[in-house]
Tab-separated table of C-alpha atoms in Angstrom:
chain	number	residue	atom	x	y	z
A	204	UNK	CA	-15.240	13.453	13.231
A	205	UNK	CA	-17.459	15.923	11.430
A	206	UNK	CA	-14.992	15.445	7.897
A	207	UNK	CA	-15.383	12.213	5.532
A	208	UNK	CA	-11.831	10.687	4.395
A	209	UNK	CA	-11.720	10.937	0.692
A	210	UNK	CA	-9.387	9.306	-2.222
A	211	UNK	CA	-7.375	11.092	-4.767
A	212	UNK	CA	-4.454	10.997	-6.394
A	213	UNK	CA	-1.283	12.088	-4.687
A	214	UNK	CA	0.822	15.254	-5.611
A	215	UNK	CA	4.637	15.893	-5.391
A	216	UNK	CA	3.439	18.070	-2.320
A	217	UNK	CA	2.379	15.233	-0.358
A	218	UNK	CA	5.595	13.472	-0.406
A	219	UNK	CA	6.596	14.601	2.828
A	220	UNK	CA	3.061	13.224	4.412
A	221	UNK	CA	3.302	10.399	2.750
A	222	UNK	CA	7.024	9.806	3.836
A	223	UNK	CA	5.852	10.467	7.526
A	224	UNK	CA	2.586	8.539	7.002
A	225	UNK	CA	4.838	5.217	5.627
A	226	UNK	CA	7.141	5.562	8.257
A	227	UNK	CA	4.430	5.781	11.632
A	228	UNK	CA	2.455	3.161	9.874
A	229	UNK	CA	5.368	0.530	9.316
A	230	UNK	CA	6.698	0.550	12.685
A	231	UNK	CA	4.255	-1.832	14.011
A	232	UNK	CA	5.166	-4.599	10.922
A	233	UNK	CA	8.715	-3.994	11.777
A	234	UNK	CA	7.989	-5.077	15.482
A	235	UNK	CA	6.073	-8.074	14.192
A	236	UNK	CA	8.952	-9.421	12.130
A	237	UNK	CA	11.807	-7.725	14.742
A	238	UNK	CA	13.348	-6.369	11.716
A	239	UNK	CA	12.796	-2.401	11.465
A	240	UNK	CA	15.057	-2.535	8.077
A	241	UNK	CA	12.292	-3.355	6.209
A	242	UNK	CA	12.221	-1.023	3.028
A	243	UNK	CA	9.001	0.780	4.083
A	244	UNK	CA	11.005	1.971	7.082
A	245	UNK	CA	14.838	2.746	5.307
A	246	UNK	CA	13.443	4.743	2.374
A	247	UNK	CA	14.835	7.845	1.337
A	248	UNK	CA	12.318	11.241	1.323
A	249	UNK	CA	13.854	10.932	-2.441
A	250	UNK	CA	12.383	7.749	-3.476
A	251	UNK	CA	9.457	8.357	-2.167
A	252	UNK	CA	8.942	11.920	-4.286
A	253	UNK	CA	10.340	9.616	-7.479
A	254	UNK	CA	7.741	7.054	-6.892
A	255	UNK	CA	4.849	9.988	-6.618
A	256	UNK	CA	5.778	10.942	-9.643
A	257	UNK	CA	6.154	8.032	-11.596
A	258	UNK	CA	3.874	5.034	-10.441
A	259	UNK	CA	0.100	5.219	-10.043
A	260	UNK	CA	-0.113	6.475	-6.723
A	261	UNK	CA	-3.244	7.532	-4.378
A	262	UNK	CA	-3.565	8.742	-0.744
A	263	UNK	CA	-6.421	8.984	1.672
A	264	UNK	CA	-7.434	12.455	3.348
A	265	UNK	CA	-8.663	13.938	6.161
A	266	UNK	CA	-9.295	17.490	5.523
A	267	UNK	CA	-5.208	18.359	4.801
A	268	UNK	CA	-4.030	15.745	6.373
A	269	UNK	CA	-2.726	12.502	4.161
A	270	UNK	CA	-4.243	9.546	6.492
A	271	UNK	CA	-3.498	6.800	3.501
A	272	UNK	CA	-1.659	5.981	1.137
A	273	UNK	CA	-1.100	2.733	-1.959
A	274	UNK	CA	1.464	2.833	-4.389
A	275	UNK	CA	1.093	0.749	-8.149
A	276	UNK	CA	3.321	0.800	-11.093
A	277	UNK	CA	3.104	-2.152	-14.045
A	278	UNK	CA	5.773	-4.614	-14.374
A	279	UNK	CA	7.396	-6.268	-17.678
A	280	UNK	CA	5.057	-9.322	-17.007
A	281	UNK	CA	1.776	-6.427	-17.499
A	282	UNK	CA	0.896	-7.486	-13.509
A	283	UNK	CA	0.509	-4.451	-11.566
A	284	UNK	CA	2.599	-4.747	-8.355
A	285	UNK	CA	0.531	-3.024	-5.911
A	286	UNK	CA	2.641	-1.783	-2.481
A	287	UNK	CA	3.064	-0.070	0.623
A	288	UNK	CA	-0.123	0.301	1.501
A	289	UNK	CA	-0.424	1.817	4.897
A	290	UNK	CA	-3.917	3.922	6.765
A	291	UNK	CA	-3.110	5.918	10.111
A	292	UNK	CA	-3.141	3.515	12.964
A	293	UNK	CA	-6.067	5.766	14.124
A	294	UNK	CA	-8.166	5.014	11.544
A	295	UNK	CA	-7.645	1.517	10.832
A	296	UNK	CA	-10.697	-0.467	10.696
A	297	UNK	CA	-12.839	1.833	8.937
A	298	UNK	CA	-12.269	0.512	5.344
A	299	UNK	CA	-10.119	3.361	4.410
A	300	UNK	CA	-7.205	0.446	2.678
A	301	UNK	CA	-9.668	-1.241	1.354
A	302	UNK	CA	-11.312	2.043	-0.742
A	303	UNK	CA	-7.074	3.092	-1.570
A	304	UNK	CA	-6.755	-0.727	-2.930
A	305	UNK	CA	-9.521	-0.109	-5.344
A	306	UNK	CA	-8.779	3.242	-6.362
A	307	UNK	CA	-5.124	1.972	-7.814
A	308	UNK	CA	-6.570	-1.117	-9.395
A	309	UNK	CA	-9.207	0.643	-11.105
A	310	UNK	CA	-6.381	3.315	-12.293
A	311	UNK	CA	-3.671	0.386	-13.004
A	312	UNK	CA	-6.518	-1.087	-15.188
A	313	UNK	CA	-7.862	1.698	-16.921
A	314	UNK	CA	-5.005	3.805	-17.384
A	315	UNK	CA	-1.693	1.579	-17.513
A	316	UNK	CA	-3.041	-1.251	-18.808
A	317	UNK	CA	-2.978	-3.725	-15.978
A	318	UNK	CA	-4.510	-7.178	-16.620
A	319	UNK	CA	-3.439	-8.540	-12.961
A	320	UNK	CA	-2.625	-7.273	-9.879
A	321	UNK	CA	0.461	-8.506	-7.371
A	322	UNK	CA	1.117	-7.474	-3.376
A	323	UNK	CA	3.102	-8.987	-1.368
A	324	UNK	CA	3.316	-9.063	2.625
A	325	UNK	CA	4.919	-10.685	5.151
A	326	UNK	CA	3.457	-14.009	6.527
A	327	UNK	CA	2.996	-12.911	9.935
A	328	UNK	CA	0.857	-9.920	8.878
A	329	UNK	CA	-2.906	-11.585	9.315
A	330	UNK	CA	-4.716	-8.403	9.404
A	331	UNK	CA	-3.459	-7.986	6.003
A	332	UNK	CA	-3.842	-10.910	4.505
A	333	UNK	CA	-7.398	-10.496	5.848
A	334	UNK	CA	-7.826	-7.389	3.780
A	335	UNK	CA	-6.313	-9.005	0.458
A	336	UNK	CA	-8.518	-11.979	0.593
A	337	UNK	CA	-11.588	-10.417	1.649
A	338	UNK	CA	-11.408	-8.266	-1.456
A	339	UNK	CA	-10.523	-10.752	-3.880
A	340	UNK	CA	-6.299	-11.760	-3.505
A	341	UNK	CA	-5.407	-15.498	-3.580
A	342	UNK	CA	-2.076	-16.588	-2.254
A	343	UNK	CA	0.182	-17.344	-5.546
A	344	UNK	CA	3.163	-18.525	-3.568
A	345	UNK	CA	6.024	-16.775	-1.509
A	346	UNK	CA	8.753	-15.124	-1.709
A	347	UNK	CA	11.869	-13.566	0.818
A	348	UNK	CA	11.947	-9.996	0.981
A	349	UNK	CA	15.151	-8.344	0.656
A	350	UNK	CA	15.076	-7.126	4.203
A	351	UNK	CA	14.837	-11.126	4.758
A	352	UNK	CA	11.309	-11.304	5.881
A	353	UNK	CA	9.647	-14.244	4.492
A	354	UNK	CA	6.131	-12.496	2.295
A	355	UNK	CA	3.281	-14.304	1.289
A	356	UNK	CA	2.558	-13.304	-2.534
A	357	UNK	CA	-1.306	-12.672	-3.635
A	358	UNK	CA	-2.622	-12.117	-6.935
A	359	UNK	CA	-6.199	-11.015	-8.351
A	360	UNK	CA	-7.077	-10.781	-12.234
A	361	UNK	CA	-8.250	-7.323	-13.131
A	362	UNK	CA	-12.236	-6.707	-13.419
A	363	UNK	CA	-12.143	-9.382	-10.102
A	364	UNK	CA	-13.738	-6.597	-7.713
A	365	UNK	CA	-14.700	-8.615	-4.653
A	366	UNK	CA	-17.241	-7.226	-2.139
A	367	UNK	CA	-15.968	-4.205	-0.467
A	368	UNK	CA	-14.086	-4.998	2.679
C-alpha cells in the first residue's frame, strides 16, 4: 500500500467519513440479522457529529481517508460502553479494530475515568465476538437491541490488556 493506517482522535470534520464509513461497514451485519434498521444503519449525519463531539471517539486512517472508526462514552455505572466499531471491509483482517479498541480503552481509562469496559453485538456476529475475546471481553449476559436483534454483552476490567489481536 506504500501508507501505514494510523490512530487518532476524530475531529468534527470527519463526521461525514465516519457517517459514510458506519454506514458501508454495517450493511453486511444488517444482512446477517435481515434487519437493516439496526441503529448503526438509521442514524442521523447529526448524531453522529454530537457523538464526535462528546464521547471519546477515535478513527483509523489511511492517508485522508477515515478507514476506522470506535466510539466510548462512560455510563452512570463508571463502565465505559464501547460501540460501533466498524474497519473498511477492505481492510479487515489486518488488526486495524483491534489497535481502535485499545486506543478508546486506554483514553476511557486515563481520561474519563473508566474502571470497566461494555460492547455489545449481536449473537450471530462470530467474527466479532472473535475480536472481543481474543483481546480480553468475557460474555456478561445478553440483551435485545432496540432494533430487536438479540446482542451478546461482553465486559473487560480496565488495565485487562489481552495480547494484541
Amino acid at each position: 500500500m506504500g501508507m501505514s493506517v494510523t490512530i487518532s482522535a476524530a475531529t468534527e470534520q470527519d463526521v461525514e467519513q465516519i457517517f459514510r464509513l458506519q454506514y458501508l461497514c454495517f450493511q453486511s451485519e444488517a444482512a446477517l440479522y435481515g434487519n437493516y434498521r439496526i441503529d448503526p444503519l438509521v442514524q442521523s449525519l447529526d448524531s453522529v457529529r454530537e457523538e464526535v463531539l462528546a464521547d471519546c471517539v477515535f478513527v483509523a486512517r489511511l492517508g485522508d481517508e477515515v478507514v476506522g472508526s470506535v466510539r466510548g462514552s462512560v455510563t452512570e455505572d463508571g463502565a465505559a460502553a464501547i460501540g460501533k466499531l466498524c474497519v473498511h471491509p477492505r481492510l479487515q483482517g489486518h488488526g486495524i479494530g483491534a489497535r481502535l479498541l485499545r486506543a478508546a480503552e486506554s483514553a476511557l481509562a486515563e481520561e474519563r475515568g473508566a474502571k470497566k469496559f461494555r460492547l455489545h453485538t449481536g449473537h450471530r456476529s462470530e467474527g466479532n465476538l472473535r475480536l472481543y475475546r481474543r483481546v480480553g471481553y468475557e460474555t456478561v449476559g445478553t440483551s435485545k437491541g432496540a432494533d430487536g436483534v438479540e446482542m451478546i454483552v461482553l465486559e473487560k476490567l480496565a488495565g485487562a490488556f489481552a495480547a494484541t489481536a
